[in-house]
């Protein structure tokens, strides 16, 4: 895909991987619809870019995916790419995990991804072209102690993304799961100090994931990367 003048929605665009991807694709001439809850952050990012519209909102609001697609179509007449990326990570032991936070995570990391995926794919299928990238994780491939519900949300993203890929083969609509390992973002900011990762095992930067998103999108029409795992070279798991 040639990225110049393509129209792209990015969810979770106010920080981390979403923000880095917005900046990367902006340099290639992509028109961006950015969303997240923090309007001030979104507007700050958009003000640095050439062509970005902000629609602040909570992805667990069932009406938001349709609003995002409508914004793309009314402004540009089309929607080429959705980076379905907003997510949170709550962890904890059987004894100390916050059950309400875990269940809210399931709504955001799974339910909202389902709504955004179907809303975008219906539009793209009619259009006869489009690209959906869902953010999974290394945790979408294997489970770890105290992180089970988060891993479960990403297993769900893996399953639905691969199912969409097979269903839509030959329609002109492509679907990929990106699978980052530990990436230096705001995802762990709310964790207590003793839960933080061992810095000796390294972290990749959100810009590393943004370059991978570009790589996935720029493949020729006949090529699809269904999943892409990117981990710190020093991460032993
Ligand atoms: N960092 C890693 O090591 C890593 C590894 C594998 C996968 N991932 C995945 O990468 C994705 C992006 O996370 P990140 O690492 O870039 O973390 P981040 O910096 O915390 O970014 C998360 C983004 O999601 C948005 N968000 C959170 N709750 C939301 C809600 N209810 N409605 C709408 N937007 C919401 C946040 O914006 P607001 O707070 O402004 O709403 C923010 O823009 C997530 O799906 C995460 O699971 C991250």
PDB file of C-alpha atoms and ligand atoms in Angstrom:
ATOM      1  CA  UNK A   1       0.000   0.000   0.000  1.00  0.00           C
ATOM      2  CA  UNK A   2       1.232   3.503  -0.842  1.00  0.00           C
ATOM      3  CA  UNK A   3       0.536   5.507   2.307  1.00  0.00           C
ATOM      4  CA  UNK A   4       0.419   9.043   0.903  1.00  0.00           C
ATOM      5  CA  UNK A   5      -3.128  10.483   1.378  1.00  0.00           C
ATOM      6  CA  UNK A   6      -4.504   7.330   2.982  1.00  0.00           C
ATOM      7  CA  UNK A   7      -7.103   7.886   5.755  1.00  0.00           C
ATOM      8  CA  UNK A   8      -6.437   6.181   9.082  1.00  0.00           C
ATOM      9  CA  UNK A   9      -8.132   5.917  12.483  1.00  0.00           C
ATOM     10  CA  UNK A  10      -5.824   5.362  15.472  1.00  0.00           C
ATOM     11  CA  UNK A  11      -7.354   4.438  18.838  1.00  0.00           C
ATOM     12  CA  UNK A  12      -5.267   4.971  21.966  1.00  0.00           C
ATOM     13  CA  UNK A  13      -3.530   7.821  20.151  1.00  0.00           C
ATOM     14  CA  UNK A  14      -2.876  10.029  23.188  1.00  0.00           C
ATOM     15  CA  UNK A  15       0.285   8.220  24.305  1.00  0.00           C
ATOM     16  CA  UNK A  16       2.676   5.329  23.790  1.00  0.00           C
ATOM     17  CA  UNK A  17       2.356   3.143  20.692  1.00  0.00           C
ATOM     18  CA  UNK A  18      -0.655   4.989  19.249  1.00  0.00           C
ATOM     19  CA  UNK A  19       1.022   8.389  19.533  1.00  0.00           C
ATOM     20  CA  UNK A  20       4.303   7.138  18.028  1.00  0.00           C
ATOM     21  CA  UNK A  21       2.391   5.556  15.135  1.00  0.00           C
ATOM     22  CA  UNK A  22       0.497   8.795  14.498  1.00  0.00           C
ATOM     23  CA  UNK A  23       3.788  10.690  14.307  1.00  0.00           C
ATOM     24  CA  UNK A  24       5.412   8.084  12.055  1.00  0.00           C
ATOM     25  CA  UNK A  25       2.544   7.870   9.567  1.00  0.00           C
ATOM     26  CA  UNK A  26       2.109  11.636   9.537  1.00  0.00           C
ATOM     27  CA  UNK A  27       5.589  11.871   7.987  1.00  0.00           C
ATOM     28  CA  UNK A  28       4.298   9.684   5.114  1.00  0.00           C
ATOM     29  CA  UNK A  29       1.303  11.909   4.306  1.00  0.00           C
ATOM     30  CA  UNK A  30      -1.450   9.871   6.019  1.00  0.00           C
ATOM     31  CA  UNK A  31      -4.615  11.748   7.123  1.00  0.00           C
ATOM     32  CA  UNK A  32      -5.324  10.795  10.722  1.00  0.00           C
ATOM     33  CA  UNK A  33      -8.423  10.514  12.913  1.00  0.00           C
ATOM     34  CA  UNK A  34      -7.075  10.274  16.459  1.00  0.00           C
ATOM     35  CA  UNK A  35      -9.022   9.099  19.469  1.00  0.00           C
ATOM     36  CA  UNK A  36      -8.516   8.529  23.210  1.00  0.00           C
ATOM     37  CA  UNK A  37     -10.150   9.939  26.356  1.00  0.00           C
ATOM     38  CA  UNK A  38      -7.617  12.732  27.093  1.00  0.00           C
ATOM     39  CA  UNK A  39      -8.684  15.529  24.736  1.00  0.00           C
ATOM     40  CA  UNK A  40      -5.853  17.873  25.757  1.00  0.00           C
ATOM     41  CA  UNK A  41      -3.195  15.281  24.917  1.00  0.00           C
ATOM     42  CA  UNK A  42      -4.831  14.445  21.594  1.00  0.00           C
ATOM     43  CA  UNK A  43      -5.047  18.106  20.616  1.00  0.00           C
ATOM     44  CA  UNK A  44      -1.419  18.665  21.560  1.00  0.00           C
ATOM     45  CA  UNK A  45      -0.333  15.749  19.336  1.00  0.00           C
ATOM     46  CA  UNK A  46      -2.591  16.801  16.474  1.00  0.00           C
ATOM     47  CA  UNK A  47      -1.167  20.330  16.605  1.00  0.00           C
ATOM     48  CA  UNK A  48       2.281  18.888  15.755  1.00  0.00           C
ATOM     49  CA  UNK A  49       0.978  16.937  12.733  1.00  0.00           C
ATOM     50  CA  UNK A  50       0.102  17.929   9.154  1.00  0.00           C
ATOM     51  CA  UNK A  51      -3.390  16.429   8.898  1.00  0.00           C
ATOM     52  CA  UNK A  52      -5.044  15.118  12.042  1.00  0.00           C
ATOM     53  CA  UNK A  53      -8.567  15.335  13.453  1.00  0.00           C
ATOM     54  CA  UNK A  54      -9.259  14.524  17.122  1.00  0.00           C
ATOM     55  CA  UNK A  55     -12.377  12.828  18.427  1.00  0.00           C
ATOM     56  CA  UNK A  56     -12.056  12.405  22.175  1.00  0.00           C
ATOM     57  CA  UNK A  57     -14.030   9.574  23.746  1.00  0.00           C
ATOM     58  CA  UNK A  58     -14.057   6.374  25.698  1.00  0.00           C
ATOM     59  CA  UNK A  59     -13.733   3.266  23.510  1.00  0.00           C
ATOM     60  CA  UNK A  60     -16.118   1.395  25.812  1.00  0.00           C
ATOM     61  CA  UNK A  61     -18.842   3.789  24.574  1.00  0.00           C
ATOM     62  CA  UNK A  62     -20.631   1.608  21.994  1.00  0.00           C
ATOM     63  CA  UNK A  63     -21.363   4.611  19.751  1.00  0.00           C
ATOM     64  CA  UNK A  64     -17.729   5.710  19.331  1.00  0.00           C
ATOM     65  CA  UNK A  65     -16.594   3.299  16.556  1.00  0.00           C
ATOM     66  CA  UNK A  66     -19.422   4.456  14.275  1.00  0.00           C
ATOM     67  CA  UNK A  67     -18.609   8.119  15.028  1.00  0.00           C
ATOM     68  CA  UNK A  68     -14.981   7.522  14.057  1.00  0.00           C
ATOM     69  CA  UNK A  69     -15.851   5.813  10.772  1.00  0.00           C
ATOM     70  CA  UNK A  70     -18.393   8.534   9.959  1.00  0.00           C
ATOM     71  CA  UNK A  71     -15.801  11.227  10.661  1.00  0.00           C
ATOM     72  CA  UNK A  72     -13.384   9.629   8.201  1.00  0.00           C
ATOM     73  CA  UNK A  73     -16.023   9.187   5.507  1.00  0.00           C
ATOM     74  CA  UNK A  74     -17.574  12.640   5.877  1.00  0.00           C
ATOM     75  CA  UNK A  75     -14.206  14.432   5.802  1.00  0.00           C
ATOM     76  CA  UNK A  76     -12.292  12.301   3.288  1.00  0.00           C
ATOM     77  CA  UNK A  77     -14.912  10.121   1.573  1.00  0.00           C
ATOM     78  CA  UNK A  78     -13.107   6.932   2.594  1.00  0.00           C
ATOM     79  CA  UNK A  79     -11.437   4.942   5.362  1.00  0.00           C
ATOM     80  CA  UNK A  80      -8.296   3.007   4.491  1.00  0.00           C
ATOM     81  CA  UNK A  81      -6.696   1.905   7.767  1.00  0.00           C
ATOM     82  CA  UNK A  82      -7.774   1.324  11.373  1.00  0.00           C
ATOM     83  CA  UNK A  83      -5.166   0.826  14.077  1.00  0.00           C
ATOM     84  CA  UNK A  84      -7.325  -0.667  16.842  1.00  0.00           C
ATOM     85  CA  UNK A  85      -4.861  -0.105  19.634  1.00  0.00           C
ATOM     86  CA  UNK A  86      -6.409   1.345  22.838  1.00  0.00           C
ATOM     87  CA  UNK A  87      -5.881  -0.929  25.805  1.00  0.00           C
ATOM     88  CA  UNK A  88      -5.002  -1.192  29.477  1.00  0.00           C
ATOM     89  CA  UNK A  89      -3.104  -3.760  31.513  1.00  0.00           C
ATOM     90  CA  UNK A  90      -4.273  -4.686  35.002  1.00  0.00           C
ATOM     91  CA  UNK A  91      -2.473  -7.416  36.871  1.00  0.00           C
ATOM     92  CA  UNK A  92      -2.423  -8.896  40.357  1.00  0.00           C
ATOM     93  CA  UNK A  93      -2.376 -12.041  42.403  1.00  0.00           C
ATOM     94  CA  UNK A  94      -5.465 -14.015  43.277  1.00  0.00           C
ATOM     95  CA  UNK A  95      -5.358 -12.201  46.627  1.00  0.00           C
ATOM     96  CA  UNK A  96      -4.692  -8.620  45.584  1.00  0.00           C
ATOM     97  CA  UNK A  97      -6.099  -8.145  42.045  1.00  0.00           C
ATOM     98  CA  UNK A  98      -8.801  -5.482  41.658  1.00  0.00           C
ATOM     99  CA  UNK A  99     -11.648  -7.528  40.150  1.00  0.00           C
ATOM    100  CA  UNK A 100     -13.542  -4.467  38.870  1.00  0.00           C
ATOM    101  CA  UNK A 101     -10.428  -3.180  37.122  1.00  0.00           C
ATOM    102  CA  UNK A 102      -9.904  -6.600  35.507  1.00  0.00           C
ATOM    103  CA  UNK A 103     -13.487  -6.654  34.233  1.00  0.00           C
ATOM    104  CA  UNK A 104     -13.201  -3.106  32.897  1.00  0.00           C
ATOM    105  CA  UNK A 105     -10.020  -4.215  31.085  1.00  0.00           C
ATOM    106  CA  UNK A 106     -11.984  -7.022  29.431  1.00  0.00           C
ATOM    107  CA  UNK A 107     -14.551  -4.488  28.200  1.00  0.00           C
ATOM    108  CA  UNK A 108     -11.883  -2.240  26.711  1.00  0.00           C
ATOM    109  CA  UNK A 109      -9.383  -4.813  25.434  1.00  0.00           C
ATOM    110  CA  UNK A 110     -11.986  -7.207  24.022  1.00  0.00           C
ATOM    111  CA  UNK A 111     -15.496  -5.730  23.708  1.00  0.00           C
ATOM    112  CA  UNK A 112     -14.314  -2.392  22.315  1.00  0.00           C
ATOM    113  CA  UNK A 113     -11.949  -4.164  19.910  1.00  0.00           C
ATOM    114  CA  UNK A 114     -14.859  -6.300  18.679  1.00  0.00           C
ATOM    115  CA  UNK A 115     -17.070  -3.222  18.109  1.00  0.00           C
ATOM    116  CA  UNK A 116     -14.354  -1.221  16.341  1.00  0.00           C
ATOM    117  CA  UNK A 117     -13.333  -4.212  14.210  1.00  0.00           C
ATOM    118  CA  UNK A 118     -16.818  -5.053  12.926  1.00  0.00           C
ATOM    119  CA  UNK A 119     -17.740  -1.416  12.359  1.00  0.00           C
ATOM    120  CA  UNK A 120     -14.576  -0.787  10.340  1.00  0.00           C
ATOM    121  CA  UNK A 121     -14.603  -4.087   8.460  1.00  0.00           C
ATOM    122  CA  UNK A 122     -18.212  -3.682   7.298  1.00  0.00           C
ATOM    123  CA  UNK A 123     -17.279  -0.351   5.796  1.00  0.00           C
ATOM    124  CA  UNK A 124     -14.027  -1.636   4.269  1.00  0.00           C
ATOM    125  CA  UNK A 125     -15.676  -4.703   2.766  1.00  0.00           C
ATOM    126  CA  UNK A 126     -18.240  -2.532   0.959  1.00  0.00           C
ATOM    127  CA  UNK A 127     -15.423  -0.249  -0.171  1.00  0.00           C
ATOM    128  CA  UNK A 128     -13.488  -3.287  -1.460  1.00  0.00           C
ATOM    129  CA  UNK A 129     -10.288  -2.257   0.330  1.00  0.00           C
ATOM    130  CA  UNK A 130      -8.918  -1.492   3.774  1.00  0.00           C
ATOM    131  CA  UNK A 131      -6.499  -2.574   6.463  1.00  0.00           C
ATOM    132  CA  UNK A 132      -7.272  -3.372  10.121  1.00  0.00           C
ATOM    133  CA  UNK A 133      -4.388  -3.742  12.572  1.00  0.00           C
ATOM    134  CA  UNK A 134      -5.332  -4.942  16.050  1.00  0.00           C
ATOM    135  CA  UNK A 135      -2.873  -4.572  18.910  1.00  0.00           C
ATOM    136  CA  UNK A 136      -2.231  -7.903  20.552  1.00  0.00           C
ATOM    137  CA  UNK A 137       0.924  -8.678  22.569  1.00  0.00           C
ATOM    138  CA  UNK A 138       3.501 -11.303  23.359  1.00  0.00           C
ATOM    139  CA  UNK A 139       0.894 -11.955  26.074  1.00  0.00           C
ATOM    140  CA  UNK A 140      -1.488 -12.979  23.273  1.00  0.00           C
ATOM    141  CA  UNK A 141       0.718 -15.996  22.639  1.00  0.00           C
ATOM    142  CA  UNK A 142       1.487 -17.247  26.134  1.00  0.00           C
ATOM    143  CA  UNK A 143       0.340 -16.665  29.684  1.00  0.00           C
ATOM    144  CA  UNK A 144       2.343 -15.554  32.698  1.00  0.00           C
ATOM    145  CA  UNK A 145       1.612 -15.693  36.450  1.00  0.00           C
ATOM    146  CA  UNK A 146      -0.521 -12.805  37.783  1.00  0.00           C
ATOM    147  CA  UNK A 147      -1.278 -11.539  34.247  1.00  0.00           C
ATOM    148  CA  UNK A 148      -3.848 -14.163  33.202  1.00  0.00           C
ATOM    149  CA  UNK A 149      -6.867 -11.924  32.479  1.00  0.00           C
ATOM    150  CA  UNK A 150      -4.715  -9.519  30.397  1.00  0.00           C
ATOM    151  CA  UNK A 151      -3.277 -12.479  28.470  1.00  0.00           C
ATOM    152  CA  UNK A 152      -6.835 -13.714  27.954  1.00  0.00           C
ATOM    153  CA  UNK A 153      -7.851 -10.393  26.400  1.00  0.00           C
ATOM    154  CA  UNK A 154      -4.938 -10.589  23.966  1.00  0.00           C
ATOM    155  CA  UNK A 155      -5.613 -14.271  23.159  1.00  0.00           C
ATOM    156  CA  UNK A 156      -9.089 -13.076  22.203  1.00  0.00           C
ATOM    157  CA  UNK A 157      -7.592 -10.386  19.950  1.00  0.00           C
ATOM    158  CA  UNK A 158      -5.388 -13.020  18.289  1.00  0.00           C
ATOM    159  CA  UNK A 159      -8.324 -15.380  17.680  1.00  0.00           C
ATOM    160  CA  UNK A 160     -10.645 -12.763  16.228  1.00  0.00           C
ATOM    161  CA  UNK A 161      -7.934 -11.167  14.079  1.00  0.00           C
ATOM    162  CA  UNK A 162      -6.939 -14.473  12.475  1.00  0.00           C
ATOM    163  CA  UNK A 163     -10.575 -15.359  11.930  1.00  0.00           C
ATOM    164  CA  UNK A 164     -11.201 -12.006  10.180  1.00  0.00           C
ATOM    165  CA  UNK A 165      -8.101 -12.570   8.042  1.00  0.00           C
ATOM    166  CA  UNK A 166      -9.414 -15.911   6.773  1.00  0.00           C
ATOM    167  CA  UNK A 167     -12.988 -14.711   6.300  1.00  0.00           C
ATOM    168  CA  UNK A 168     -11.896 -11.653   4.330  1.00  0.00           C
ATOM    169  CA  UNK A 169      -9.197 -13.268   2.171  1.00  0.00           C
ATOM    170  CA  UNK A 170      -9.700 -12.140  -1.420  1.00  0.00           C
ATOM    171  CA  UNK A 171     -11.988  -9.197  -0.556  1.00  0.00           C
ATOM    172  CA  UNK A 172      -9.261  -6.549  -0.691  1.00  0.00           C
ATOM    173  CA  UNK A 173      -9.430  -6.117   3.101  1.00  0.00           C
ATOM    174  CA  UNK A 174      -6.350  -7.095   5.074  1.00  0.00           C
ATOM    175  CA  UNK A 175      -6.105  -7.840   8.801  1.00  0.00           C
ATOM    176  CA  UNK A 176      -3.022  -8.100  11.017  1.00  0.00           C
ATOM    177  CA  UNK A 177      -2.251  -8.516  14.726  1.00  0.00           C
ATOM    178  CA  UNK A 178       0.781  -6.628  15.997  1.00  0.00           C
ATOM    179  CA  UNK A 179       2.392  -8.323  19.013  1.00  0.00           C
ATOM    180  CA  UNK A 180       4.664  -6.035  20.999  1.00  0.00           C
ATOM    181  CA  UNK A 181       6.801  -7.269  23.856  1.00  0.00           C
ATOM    182  CA  UNK A 182       7.684  -4.868  26.655  1.00  0.00           C
ATOM    183  CA  UNK A 183       7.492  -1.367  25.251  1.00  0.00           C
ATOM    184  CA  UNK A 184       8.304   1.859  27.114  1.00  0.00           C
ATOM    185  CA  UNK A 185       4.846   3.480  27.366  1.00  0.00           C
ATOM    186  CA  UNK A 186       2.353   4.623  29.984  1.00  0.00           C
ATOM    187  CA  UNK A 187       0.840   1.127  30.235  1.00  0.00           C
ATOM    188  CA  UNK A 188       2.578   0.267  33.518  1.00  0.00           C
ATOM    189  CA  UNK A 189       2.447   3.714  35.163  1.00  0.00           C
ATOM    190  CA  UNK A 190      -0.238   2.597  37.643  1.00  0.00           C
ATOM    191  CA  UNK A 191       1.703  -0.508  38.756  1.00  0.00           C
ATOM    192  CA  UNK A 192       3.343  -0.508  42.188  1.00  0.00           C
ATOM    193  CA  UNK A 193       7.131  -0.393  42.262  1.00  0.00           C
ATOM    194  CA  UNK A 194       7.570  -4.056  43.182  1.00  0.00           C
ATOM    195  CA  UNK A 195       5.488  -5.164  40.162  1.00  0.00           C
ATOM    196  CA  UNK A 196       7.592  -3.227  37.617  1.00  0.00           C
ATOM    197  CA  UNK A 197       9.688  -5.196  35.088  1.00  0.00           C
ATOM    198  CA  UNK A 198      13.382  -5.836  35.639  1.00  0.00           C
ATOM    199  CA  UNK A 199      15.132  -3.032  33.669  1.00  0.00           C
ATOM    200  CA  UNK A 200      18.038  -5.399  32.893  1.00  0.00           C
ATOM    201  CA  UNK A 201      15.679  -7.302  30.568  1.00  0.00           C
ATOM    202  CA  UNK A 202      15.253  -4.227  28.383  1.00  0.00           C
ATOM    203  CA  UNK A 203      12.352  -2.496  26.700  1.00  0.00           C
ATOM    204  CA  UNK A 204      11.663  -1.478  23.155  1.00  0.00           C
ATOM    205  CA  UNK A 205      10.450   2.001  22.270  1.00  0.00           C
ATOM    206  CA  UNK A 206       6.990   2.861  20.901  1.00  0.00           C
ATOM    207  CA  UNK A 207       8.771   4.162  17.778  1.00  0.00           C
ATOM    208  CA  UNK A 208       9.996   0.577  17.129  1.00  0.00           C
ATOM    209  CA  UNK A 209       6.378  -0.562  16.959  1.00  0.00           C
ATOM    210  CA  UNK A 210       5.436   2.434  14.786  1.00  0.00           C
ATOM    211  CA  UNK A 211       8.098   1.429  12.226  1.00  0.00           C
ATOM    212  CA  UNK A 212       6.709  -2.106  12.267  1.00  0.00           C
ATOM    213  CA  UNK A 213       3.207  -0.770  11.569  1.00  0.00           C
ATOM    214  CA  UNK A 214       4.596   1.082   8.556  1.00  0.00           C
ATOM    215  CA  UNK A 215       6.361  -2.122   7.406  1.00  0.00           C
ATOM    216  CA  UNK A 216       3.111  -4.131   7.652  1.00  0.00           C
ATOM    217  CA  UNK A 217       1.136  -1.505   5.711  1.00  0.00           C
ATOM    218  CA  UNK A 218       3.701  -1.034   2.955  1.00  0.00           C
ATOM    219  CA  UNK A 219       3.741  -4.651   1.788  1.00  0.00           C
ATOM    220  CA  UNK A 220       2.665  -5.216  -1.832  1.00  0.00           C
ATOM    221  CA  UNK A 221      -1.016  -6.057  -2.513  1.00  0.00           C
ATOM    222  CA  UNK A 222      -0.242  -9.771  -2.787  1.00  0.00           C
ATOM    223  CA  UNK A 223       1.560  -9.945   0.563  1.00  0.00           C
ATOM    224  CA  UNK A 224       0.015 -10.008   4.043  1.00  0.00           C
ATOM    225  CA  UNK A 225       1.821 -10.211   7.373  1.00  0.00           C
ATOM    226  CA  UNK A 226      -0.917 -11.756   9.572  1.00  0.00           C
ATOM    227  CA  UNK A 227       1.003 -11.270  12.827  1.00  0.00           C
ATOM    228  CA  UNK A 228       4.215  -9.596  13.841  1.00  0.00           C
ATOM    229  CA  UNK A 229       5.960 -10.244  17.168  1.00  0.00           C
ATOM    230  CA  UNK A 230       8.537  -7.652  18.286  1.00  0.00           C
ATOM    231  CA  UNK A 231      10.337  -8.076  21.605  1.00  0.00           C
ATOM    232  CA  UNK A 232      13.369  -6.527  23.308  1.00  0.00           C
ATOM    233  CA  UNK A 233      16.463  -8.485  22.300  1.00  0.00           C
ATOM    234  CA  UNK A 234      17.311  -8.978  25.982  1.00  0.00           C
ATOM    235  CA  UNK A 235      13.844 -10.150  27.078  1.00  0.00           C
ATOM    236  CA  UNK A 236      14.331 -13.793  28.138  1.00  0.00           C
ATOM    237  CA  UNK A 237      10.662 -14.818  28.002  1.00  0.00           C
TER     238      UNK A 237
HETATM  239  N1  LIG B   1       3.643  -1.269  26.366  1.00  0.00           N
HETATM  240  C1  LIG B   1       3.762  -2.573  26.179  1.00  0.00           C
HETATM  241  O1  LIG B   1       4.728  -3.213  26.660  1.00  0.00           O
HETATM  242  C2  LIG B   1       2.741  -3.322  25.364  1.00  0.00           C
HETATM  243  C3  LIG B   1       3.055  -4.629  24.981  1.00  0.00           C
HETATM  244  C4  LIG B   1       2.112  -5.352  24.247  1.00  0.00           C
HETATM  245  C5  LIG B   1       0.922  -4.761  23.899  1.00  0.00           C
HETATM  246  N2  LIG B   1       0.642  -3.487  24.295  1.00  0.00           N
HETATM  247  C6  LIG B   1      -0.658  -2.908  23.913  1.00  0.00           C
HETATM  248  O2  LIG B   1      -0.430  -1.706  23.222  1.00  0.00           O
HETATM  249  C7  LIG B   1      -1.634  -0.924  23.272  1.00  0.00           C
HETATM  250  C8  LIG B   1      -1.269   0.526  23.531  1.00  0.00           C
HETATM  251  O3  LIG B   1      -0.728   0.623  24.844  1.00  0.00           O
HETATM  252  P1  LIG B   1       0.590   1.434  25.185  1.00  0.00           P
HETATM  253  O4  LIG B   1       1.606   0.450  25.587  1.00  0.00           O
HETATM  254  O5  LIG B   1       0.889   2.407  24.113  1.00  0.00           O
HETATM  255  O6  LIG B   1       0.115   2.140  26.550  1.00  0.00           O
HETATM  256  P2  LIG B   1      -0.336   3.626  26.870  1.00  0.00           P
HETATM  257  O7  LIG B   1       0.781   4.579  26.623  1.00  0.00           O
HETATM  258  O8  LIG B   1      -0.910   3.561  28.242  1.00  0.00           O
HETATM  259  O9  LIG B   1      -1.480   3.907  25.815  1.00  0.00           O
HETATM  260  C9  LIG B   1      -2.783   3.392  25.981  1.00  0.00           C
HETATM  261  C10 LIG B   1      -3.726   4.237  25.130  1.00  0.00           C
HETATM  262  O10 LIG B   1      -5.054   3.711  25.278  1.00  0.00           O
HETATM  263  C11 LIG B   1      -5.927   4.781  25.603  1.00  0.00           C
HETATM  264  N3  LIG B   1      -7.030   4.309  26.439  1.00  0.00           N
HETATM  265  C12 LIG B   1      -6.957   3.696  27.649  1.00  0.00           C
HETATM  266  N4  LIG B   1      -8.182   3.474  28.113  1.00  0.00           N
HETATM  267  C13 LIG B   1      -9.053   3.952  27.179  1.00  0.00           C
HETATM  268  C14 LIG B   1     -10.459   4.006  27.075  1.00  0.00           C
HETATM  269  N5  LIG B   1     -11.267   3.518  28.039  1.00  0.00           N
HETATM  270  N6  LIG B   1     -11.010   4.570  25.972  1.00  0.00           N
HETATM  271  C15 LIG B   1     -10.230   5.077  25.009  1.00  0.00           C
HETATM  272  N7  LIG B   1      -8.880   5.037  25.030  1.00  0.00           N
HETATM  273  C16 LIG B   1      -8.313   4.490  26.115  1.00  0.00           C
HETATM  274  C17 LIG B   1      -5.048   5.780  26.353  1.00  0.00           C
HETATM  275  O11 LIG B   1      -5.568   7.089  26.234  1.00  0.00           O
HETATM  276  P3  LIG B   1      -6.462   7.866  27.314  1.00  0.00           P
HETATM  277  O12 LIG B   1      -5.933   7.504  28.677  1.00  0.00           O
HETATM  278  O13 LIG B   1      -6.236   9.296  26.939  1.00  0.00           O
HETATM  279  O14 LIG B   1      -7.850   7.404  27.070  1.00  0.00           O
HETATM  280  C18 LIG B   1      -3.755   5.684  25.562  1.00  0.00           C
HETATM  281  O15 LIG B   1      -3.806   6.509  24.434  1.00  0.00           O
HETATM  282  C19 LIG B   1      -2.537  -1.591  24.302  1.00  0.00           C
HETATM  283  O16 LIG B   1      -3.533  -2.341  23.644  1.00  0.00           O
HETATM  284  C20 LIG B   1      -1.588  -2.519  25.042  1.00  0.00           C
HETATM  285  O17 LIG B   1      -2.245  -3.637  25.595  1.00  0.00           O
HETATM  286  C21 LIG B   1       1.541  -2.752  24.998  1.00  0.00           C
END
